[in-house]
């Protein structure tokens, strides 16, 4: 198989795996709860923990971080298929897009923060540290304690950090891509 075909299969497969509504599946198995009908009606981890308890996030978080975010980037990397940084970035974005707009639940999904963490960490560990630090320090040291807002701020300034860290264009494109 040619590299472009392998890249296409990886990206499409990543979108499909990213589309697995992990929190929805777990809540249905754990308590026959449909997250689309309770709480915030969002099928993400926050609503899951509010509806059936934090322990049920234990299988969801690693799946969303590692399988949807980290693994596709590592598969595309020079350590595995050597498809280039651009394909690594697109694979990471495909997992996030699948998580946020799942074909299995009418293009609904979570916020994708766990998947963003996984993909970002696989693309650039220093970028992951900065991304997490901005949100964490904002919540800890500002009077504004809304963590969702600080994660959004961290996402919005991530491309700037990618440039300052002198990261490859594919990683900068990844940062811009998940803002859009």
XYZ file of C-alpha atoms in Angstrom:
180
model
C 0.000 0.000 0.000
C 1.143 3.536 -0.707
C 1.769 6.089 2.038
C -1.171 8.321 0.988
C -3.544 5.360 1.127
C -2.210 4.296 4.532
C -2.571 7.891 5.761
C -6.158 8.060 4.500
C -7.063 4.753 6.153
C -5.445 5.905 9.414
C -7.279 9.242 9.420
C -10.675 7.741 8.540
C -10.183 4.920 11.055
C -9.210 7.460 13.705
C -12.363 9.456 13.023
C -14.454 6.299 13.427
C -12.735 5.285 16.665
C -12.939 8.889 17.895
C -16.678 8.750 17.193
C -17.255 5.972 19.715
C -19.372 7.740 22.365
C -17.452 6.250 25.280
C -19.310 8.059 28.077
C -22.673 7.214 26.555
C -21.744 3.534 26.211
C -20.490 3.352 29.817
C -23.578 5.069 31.276
C -25.882 2.757 29.342
C -23.966 -0.293 30.608
C -23.600 1.004 34.175
C -27.040 2.292 34.889
C -29.116 2.289 31.739
C -28.856 6.086 31.686
C -28.937 8.017 28.434
C -26.789 11.118 28.940
C -28.679 12.861 26.137
C -31.768 12.907 28.383
C -30.308 13.946 31.754
C -28.209 16.706 33.297
C -26.548 18.937 30.714
C -27.572 16.476 27.969
C -23.941 16.466 26.838
C -22.441 13.002 26.326
C -19.092 13.966 27.829
C -17.228 12.928 30.966
C -18.530 15.834 33.069
C -22.145 14.798 32.616
C -21.205 11.131 33.121
C -19.609 11.837 36.518
C -22.566 13.980 37.580
C -25.104 11.320 36.614
C -23.547 7.994 37.650
C -20.417 8.896 39.640
C -16.761 9.665 39.126
C -15.594 6.038 39.264
C -17.337 5.364 35.983
C -14.971 7.835 34.310
C -12.085 5.420 35.001
C -12.548 3.403 31.777
C -13.621 6.456 29.755
C -10.684 8.787 30.443
C -7.881 6.419 29.333
C -9.844 5.402 26.238
C -10.498 9.019 25.244
C -6.904 10.109 25.933
C -4.917 7.139 24.683
C -7.021 5.361 22.064
C -8.678 8.411 20.498
C -5.817 10.918 20.938
C -2.367 9.455 21.553
C -2.427 6.188 19.605
C -3.336 7.638 16.176
C -0.537 10.221 16.431
C 1.975 7.565 17.474
C 0.859 5.265 14.633
C 1.563 8.036 12.099
C 4.878 8.977 13.730
C 8.381 7.996 12.666
C 8.309 5.392 15.460
C 5.639 3.387 13.593
C 4.412 4.197 10.061
C 6.609 7.277 9.450
C 3.885 9.232 7.662
C 5.185 12.655 8.702
C 4.244 15.337 11.194
C 1.420 16.596 8.976
C -0.327 13.216 9.016
C 0.330 12.925 12.756
C -1.452 16.263 13.258
C -4.349 15.331 10.971
C -4.728 11.968 12.761
C -4.893 13.789 16.101
C -7.487 16.184 14.717
C -9.504 13.264 13.303
C -9.771 11.736 16.778
C -10.892 15.060 18.248
C -13.390 15.690 15.434
C -14.783 12.178 15.822
C -15.141 12.675 19.573
C -16.853 16.049 19.198
C -19.032 15.190 16.175
C -19.697 11.471 16.346
C -21.404 9.810 13.406
C -22.887 7.328 15.883
C -24.955 9.955 17.743
C -26.086 12.390 15.040
C -22.884 14.454 15.048
C -23.076 15.175 18.787
C -20.290 14.555 21.243
C -18.296 15.785 24.199
C -15.934 18.748 24.342
C -12.960 16.590 23.406
C -10.615 17.838 26.105
C -9.287 14.372 27.008
C -8.679 13.567 23.349
C -6.938 16.930 22.867
C -4.663 16.080 25.812
C -3.742 12.727 24.275
C -3.064 14.060 20.789
C -1.161 17.097 22.068
C 1.018 14.991 24.350
C 1.920 12.674 21.495
C 2.728 15.586 19.164
C 4.737 17.673 21.650
C 5.132 17.014 25.366
C 6.382 20.584 26.074
C 3.255 21.956 24.372
C 1.105 19.701 26.553
C 2.816 21.036 29.681
C 2.227 24.664 28.637
C -1.379 23.907 27.652
C -2.120 22.312 31.019
C -0.200 24.972 32.949
C -2.184 27.855 31.454
C -5.504 26.311 32.461
C -4.319 25.096 35.863
C -2.622 28.338 36.866
C -5.625 30.321 35.685
C -7.980 28.335 37.891
C -5.608 28.345 40.875
C -4.509 31.974 40.897
C -7.249 34.048 39.336
C -10.534 35.126 40.900
C -12.263 33.524 37.901
C -12.555 29.826 38.828
C -14.413 28.513 35.764
C -12.116 25.718 34.567
C -13.921 25.354 31.223
C -13.167 28.986 30.461
C -9.490 28.547 31.345
C -9.232 25.441 29.145
C -10.740 27.498 26.326
C -8.190 30.252 26.919
C -5.413 27.640 26.901
C -6.696 26.289 23.573
C -6.905 29.756 22.031
C -3.293 30.654 22.864
C -1.886 27.225 22.030
C -0.825 28.196 18.469
C 1.214 31.060 19.930
C 2.988 28.635 22.263
C 3.601 26.248 19.381
C 5.348 29.053 17.483
C 7.320 30.153 20.554
C 8.424 26.551 21.129
C 9.574 26.453 17.483
C 7.430 23.412 16.712
C 6.932 22.064 13.163
C 4.299 23.612 10.923
C 2.148 20.469 11.230
C 1.888 20.944 15.001
C 1.040 24.635 14.581
C -1.638 23.600 12.073
C -2.967 21.095 14.613
C -3.265 23.882 17.214
C -5.112 26.128 14.795
C -7.212 23.230 13.510
C -8.881 22.309 16.745
C -9.673 25.957 17.506
C -11.687 26.039 14.318
